[in-house]
Amino acid sequence: MNQRIRLDYRHTIYASYIGYITQAIVNNFAPLLFLTFQTTYHLTLKDITLITTVNFFVQLCVDLLSAGFIDWIGYRRAIVFAHLFASVGLAGLAFFPQIFSSPYAGLMTAVVFYAIGGGIIEVLISPIVEACPTERKEAAMSLLHSFYCWGHVFLVLVSTLFFAVCGIEHWPVLACIWGLVPFVNMIYFFFVPIQRTVEETRQMNFGALIKKKVFWLLIVIMICAGASELAMSQWASTFAESALGVSKTVGDLAGPCAFAVLMGLARAFYGKCSERIPLKKFMIGCAVLCIGCYALAMLAEMPLFGLIGCAVCGFSVGIFWPGTFSVAAVKLPAGGTVMYALLALAGDIGCSSGPTVVGMVADSTGNNLKSGLGAAMIFPVVILIGLMLLKTDRTAGAID
């Protein structure tokens, strides 16, 4: 394998960028087709909801199990297989419903395939970039995670254009096109250099890791990071449509698309300015901004201001996920694959619980979405408290 490597670590980072674009496609392509699936395959709303549930549940399981099998098979094999599963799953959306006796079973099989790939990608990409012999690790991590946002925006824009030009009935062609992205990147990963964040003999084991107070603090921050992000982004389209009374296409662009653009800008901004702005201070500032955005969305009398709060929230949450990874790499440098897998698991738990809290509270208050968003304000509040507890050189008595 090593004899075939002719590329340097810049290409490892480029391949990792595409890996996060793949992750964005995996998580956000099928939701664009929910109505089409419902009418084409005669599915109930419960059937459609289960697609998202299974996707994140499988990714949670992969996060939990990956700490063991990734070290066993190695980083390169794992990331290659991840992209292969993602490619088969995305293309499988077009083919499996025709092959299986039950179209719905075919759809769910495709979802399981790309969810396995997405789960491994989520666990592995960050430590692969962290292990690259580059300077300004915090900047590299922030810029890396911005590509999830750019991938999401790119997916929405290209898919919207494709449906407008070719027609929604040709969605299987687009599914195959998106499936080419992880397939090509799989080949790319064959030829880039990959090394571990820490040698296996020096890696902290699970027992030692869970004894660290700072690890549990980072787990809580990571759960709330995922919840703060998804609680707003998953409801952004509905909020945009209800606030402005626009069409779904415009609502998608003004809601989740604007959220994703600003989230990506936040990560790119810190990637450029990390030498001048300490990470912890930037995260604290963003936590305060996030609380303000949720409050604005909940309390604004004018719909436009509520929509602004929704969109700017994308900027405020942008640093939480990559920033927590960077803090963990500094605080627990021997954490290795186990640490990254458990942080990814925590983030996915937050991604699942955040939108659920909003929906449950909104439902219990007469479908009042503002009340649901108000309840979700607890997540950035907990992040702010957690960051204040993190020890720095001048902070006596804080958690380390």
XYZ file of C-alpha atoms in Angstrom:
400
model
C 0.000 0.000 0.000
C 2.746 2.472 0.987
C 4.535 2.018 -2.335
C 1.447 3.257 -4.171
C 1.254 6.481 -2.183
C 2.518 9.391 -4.251
C 0.502 12.214 -2.707
C 1.291 14.387 0.316
C -0.790 15.310 3.348
C -2.467 18.197 1.553
C -4.344 15.579 -0.450
C -5.282 13.769 2.764
C -6.962 16.979 3.905
C -8.629 17.472 0.491
C -10.002 13.916 0.605
C -11.250 14.603 4.131
C -13.078 17.703 2.885
C -14.865 15.545 0.308
C -15.577 13.048 3.089
C -17.576 15.658 4.949
C -19.375 16.623 1.737
C -20.308 12.949 1.483
C -21.602 13.064 5.061
C -23.795 16.051 4.143
C -25.216 14.168 1.150
C -25.892 11.074 3.271
C -27.835 13.024 5.909
C -29.708 15.472 3.709
C -30.478 13.952 0.285
C -33.303 11.563 1.227
C -35.292 14.244 3.124
C -35.547 16.196 -0.146
C -37.473 13.221 -1.580
C -39.788 12.360 1.316
C -42.927 13.550 -0.458
C -41.865 11.752 -3.654
C -41.248 8.523 -1.736
C -44.621 8.864 -0.045
C -46.570 9.217 -3.295
C -44.480 6.834 -5.446
C -44.343 3.933 -2.984
C -47.615 4.663 -1.131
C -45.941 5.175 2.236
C -47.449 6.566 5.403
C -45.991 9.509 7.303
C -44.814 7.022 9.933
C -42.908 5.096 7.246
C -41.239 8.292 6.072
C -40.301 9.335 9.606
C -38.646 5.954 10.149
C -36.165 6.694 7.329
C -34.586 9.490 9.370
C -34.838 7.510 12.594
C -33.055 4.477 11.128
C -30.358 6.652 9.546
C -29.368 8.255 12.837
C -29.896 5.088 14.891
C -27.498 3.131 12.641
C -24.967 5.956 12.831
C -25.255 5.907 16.625
C -24.590 2.158 16.637
C -21.603 2.603 14.335
C -20.227 5.358 16.599
C -20.522 3.009 19.568
C -18.923 0.003 17.865
C -16.258 1.786 15.829
C -13.877 2.315 18.745
C -13.134 -1.406 18.580
C -13.207 -2.379 14.923
C -11.513 0.706 13.430
C -8.304 0.107 15.386
C -8.505 -3.551 14.391
C -8.842 -3.066 10.619
C -6.910 0.200 10.391
C -7.794 3.754 9.377
C -7.320 3.324 5.635
C -9.443 0.199 5.229
C -12.136 1.687 7.457
C -12.415 4.979 5.552
C -12.382 3.180 2.190
C -15.154 0.810 3.281
C -17.094 3.783 4.680
C -17.144 5.496 1.289
C -18.045 2.235 -0.446
C -21.056 1.757 1.853
C -22.119 5.384 1.328
C -21.873 5.024 -2.456
C -23.849 1.773 -2.525
C -26.497 3.238 -0.231
C -27.029 6.439 -2.215
C -27.204 4.618 -5.554
C -29.299 1.946 -3.837
C -32.071 4.485 -3.285
C -32.630 4.276 -7.045
C -32.211 0.515 -7.508
C -33.111 -1.350 -4.312
C -36.855 -0.474 -4.350
C -37.042 -2.085 -7.800
C -35.074 -5.183 -6.769
C -36.760 -5.962 -3.453
C -40.258 -7.420 -3.291
C -41.190 -4.509 -1.022
C -40.076 -1.071 -2.288
C -40.010 0.205 1.286
C -37.680 -2.616 2.349
C -35.428 -1.617 -0.542
C -35.395 1.997 0.588
C -34.576 1.045 4.180
C -31.771 -1.264 3.032
C -30.238 1.633 1.104
C -30.583 3.842 4.200
C -28.773 1.270 6.356
C -25.934 1.055 3.822
C -25.289 4.786 3.616
C -25.822 5.244 7.365
C -23.021 2.745 8.074
C -20.765 4.683 5.740
C -21.792 8.019 7.219
C -21.197 6.816 10.769
C -17.645 5.652 10.050
C -16.873 8.851 8.127
C -18.055 10.945 11.067
C -15.812 9.057 13.494
C -12.695 8.885 11.312
C -12.371 12.124 9.346
C -11.558 14.325 12.358
C -8.733 12.122 13.738
C -7.325 11.654 10.214
C -7.002 15.434 9.831
C -5.822 15.867 13.429
C -3.006 13.373 12.725
C -1.756 15.242 9.630
C 1.601 16.969 10.314
C 0.230 20.482 9.862
C 0.228 23.601 12.005
C -2.795 25.467 13.358
C -4.777 22.333 14.200
C -7.771 24.281 15.482
C -8.008 26.192 12.195
C -7.710 22.976 10.170
C -10.470 21.314 12.208
C -12.807 24.292 11.887
C -12.241 24.556 8.137
C -12.724 20.794 7.759
C -16.136 20.876 9.425
C -17.202 23.836 7.291
C -17.262 21.471 4.315
C -20.245 19.673 5.813
C -22.077 22.996 5.546
C -20.875 23.700 1.999
C -21.838 20.148 1.055
C -25.330 20.692 2.435
C -25.732 23.974 0.543
C -24.331 22.431 -2.645
C -26.692 19.467 -2.306
C -29.784 21.664 -1.915
C -28.872 24.015 -4.765
C -27.880 21.310 -7.273
C -30.828 19.077 -6.391
C -33.276 21.994 -6.663
C -31.825 22.927 -10.071
C -31.920 19.293 -11.251
C -35.564 18.872 -10.241
C -36.487 22.163 -11.926
C -34.728 21.271 -15.198
C -35.187 17.493 -15.444
C -38.248 16.924 -13.299
C -38.666 15.288 -9.905
C -39.571 11.976 -11.593
C -35.930 11.565 -12.634
C -34.652 11.582 -9.047
C -33.076 8.078 -9.421
C -30.572 9.584 -11.874
C -29.616 12.212 -9.315
C -29.264 9.537 -6.614
C -26.714 7.743 -8.796
C -24.879 11.006 -9.478
C -24.594 11.735 -5.755
C -23.436 8.151 -5.238
C -20.431 8.881 -7.452
C -19.077 11.420 -4.942
C -18.134 8.854 -2.239
C -17.062 6.334 -4.902
C -14.509 8.731 -6.390
C -13.336 9.780 -2.927
C -12.923 6.123 -1.985
C -10.353 5.812 -4.769
C -8.705 9.063 -3.625
C -8.242 7.651 -0.111
C -6.312 4.702 -1.545
C -3.456 7.028 -2.491
C -3.179 9.620 0.282
C -0.936 9.203 3.355
C -2.808 8.406 6.581
C -1.413 8.161 10.074
C -2.910 7.719 13.540
C -3.389 10.503 16.096
C -1.615 8.344 18.684
C 0.072 4.955 18.460
C -2.111 2.084 19.667
C 0.374 1.193 22.426
C 0.154 4.768 23.808
C -3.586 5.196 23.348
C -5.690 5.743 26.472
C -8.068 2.837 27.061
C -11.769 3.176 27.737
C -11.424 2.699 31.492
C -8.793 5.409 31.832
C -10.745 7.778 29.590
C -14.010 7.637 31.530
C -12.167 8.439 34.766
C -11.289 11.888 33.425
C -13.701 14.604 34.566
C -12.868 16.733 31.531
C -13.944 13.887 29.241
C -17.456 13.865 30.713
C -17.638 17.643 30.509
C -16.727 17.446 26.819
C -19.354 14.734 26.309
C -22.042 17.033 27.749
C -20.849 19.942 25.584
C -20.869 17.692 22.521
C -24.426 16.476 23.181
C -25.598 20.073 23.500
C -23.599 21.082 20.408
C -25.480 18.569 18.261
C -28.790 19.499 19.898
C -28.256 23.265 19.460
C -27.478 22.777 15.775
C -30.197 20.318 14.770
C -32.962 21.745 16.977
C -32.927 24.875 14.842
C -31.809 23.541 11.442
C -34.355 20.705 11.288
C -37.178 23.167 11.911
C -35.712 26.017 9.826
C -37.735 25.259 6.688
C -41.033 25.029 8.581
C -40.205 28.196 10.491
C -39.370 30.054 7.261
C -42.583 28.979 5.570
C -44.758 29.843 8.564
C -42.982 33.164 9.169
C -43.018 34.487 5.616
C -45.738 32.425 3.916
C -43.414 31.518 1.038
C -43.314 28.399 -1.139
C -41.401 25.310 -0.045
C -38.583 25.997 -2.533
C -38.064 29.522 -1.236
C -38.561 28.284 2.321
C -35.833 25.670 1.909
C -33.433 28.283 0.542
C -34.300 30.914 3.169
C -34.361 28.407 6.052
C -31.954 25.441 6.121
C -29.865 26.765 3.244
C -29.264 30.153 4.924
C -28.587 28.344 8.213
C -26.007 26.080 6.548
C -24.305 28.986 4.723
C -23.836 30.967 7.932
C -22.684 27.877 9.817
C -20.082 27.253 7.130
C -18.991 30.902 7.217
C -18.458 30.676 10.985
C -16.203 27.650 10.584
C -14.303 29.179 7.664
C -13.950 32.469 9.579
C -12.385 30.785 12.585
C -10.189 28.743 10.270
C -8.716 32.012 9.011
C -8.605 33.900 12.322
C -7.674 31.175 14.823
C -4.238 32.679 15.501
C -5.815 35.927 16.710
C -8.865 34.571 18.551
C -8.494 31.973 21.350
C -10.802 29.020 20.714
C -12.442 29.014 24.154
C -13.285 32.735 23.973
C -14.745 32.343 20.490
C -16.867 29.388 21.617
C -18.124 31.331 24.651
C -19.039 34.301 22.442
C -20.875 31.985 20.053
C -22.750 30.351 22.944
C -23.984 33.783 24.074
C -24.956 34.610 20.456
C -26.769 31.263 20.142
C -28.825 31.974 23.258
C -29.719 35.350 21.783
C -30.724 33.778 18.451
C -33.055 31.287 20.105
C -34.541 34.100 22.189
C -35.061 36.241 19.082
C -36.737 33.400 17.206
C -39.007 32.768 20.174
C -39.869 36.342 21.169
C -39.753 38.423 17.980
C -43.126 39.921 17.119
C -42.137 40.604 13.498
C -41.706 37.356 11.508
C -38.681 38.746 9.652
C -36.740 39.179 12.905
C -37.629 35.651 13.903
C -36.248 34.418 10.604
C -33.049 36.450 11.132
C -32.626 34.775 14.524
C -33.068 31.398 12.873
C -30.469 32.116 10.168
C -27.844 33.767 12.429
C -28.160 30.764 14.744
C -26.311 28.870 11.998
C -23.281 31.125 12.541
C -23.479 30.778 16.325
C -23.482 26.955 16.353
C -20.796 26.571 13.685
C -17.818 26.316 16.034
C -19.369 24.070 18.701
C -18.777 20.681 17.055
C -15.241 21.182 15.587
C -14.238 23.319 18.568
C -15.097 20.544 21.009
C -13.014 18.087 18.984
C -10.078 20.514 19.086
C -10.405 21.052 22.835
C -10.520 17.283 23.351
C -7.360 16.799 21.268
C -5.515 19.266 23.523
C -6.960 18.168 26.868
C -6.768 14.412 26.138
C -3.992 13.948 23.539
C -3.835 10.180 24.179
C -7.594 9.734 23.748
C -7.213 8.254 20.257
C -9.966 6.505 18.327
C -12.008 5.665 21.436
C -12.319 9.338 22.376
C -13.292 10.480 18.872
C -15.848 7.681 18.552
C -17.497 8.520 21.887
C -17.549 12.251 21.082
C -19.194 11.477 17.741
C -21.698 9.277 19.588
C -22.465 12.134 21.982
C -22.910 14.548 19.089
C -25.331 12.195 17.355
C -27.322 11.773 20.573
C -27.670 15.550 20.599
C -28.634 15.586 16.917
C -31.426 13.146 17.675
C -32.642 14.729 20.922
C -32.577 18.416 19.944
C -35.270 18.302 17.232
C -37.283 15.876 19.386
C -37.391 18.344 22.286
C -38.590 21.118 19.958
C -41.276 18.900 18.439
C -42.531 17.519 21.756
C -42.765 20.923 23.432
C -44.395 22.462 20.349
C -46.934 19.631 20.251
C -47.751 19.980 23.962
C -48.350 23.727 23.565
C -50.779 23.527 20.667
C -48.255 23.254 17.817
C -46.499 26.403 19.036
C -43.099 26.138 17.360
C -41.813 29.225 19.175
C -42.350 27.488 22.508
C -40.411 24.486 21.221
C -37.486 26.668 20.177
C -37.620 28.414 23.540
C -37.219 25.073 25.309
C -34.210 24.255 23.113
C -32.452 27.365 24.459
C -31.316 25.152 27.354
C -28.727 23.526 25.071
C -26.564 26.618 24.360
C -26.994 27.625 28.024
C -25.438 24.309 29.102
C -22.641 24.786 26.549
C -21.873 28.214 28.009
C -21.731 26.799 31.547
C -19.567 23.886 30.398
C -17.093 26.169 28.651
C -16.809 28.327 31.753
C -15.939 25.213 33.749
C -13.138 24.188 31.389
C -9.789 24.844 32.979
C -7.325 27.291 31.452
C -3.923 28.338 32.749
C -5.508 31.169 34.769
C -8.640 29.356 35.919
C -8.091 27.740 39.316
C -10.514 25.095 40.456
C -12.080 24.470 37.067
C -12.441 21.038 35.536
C -9.446 19.471 33.761
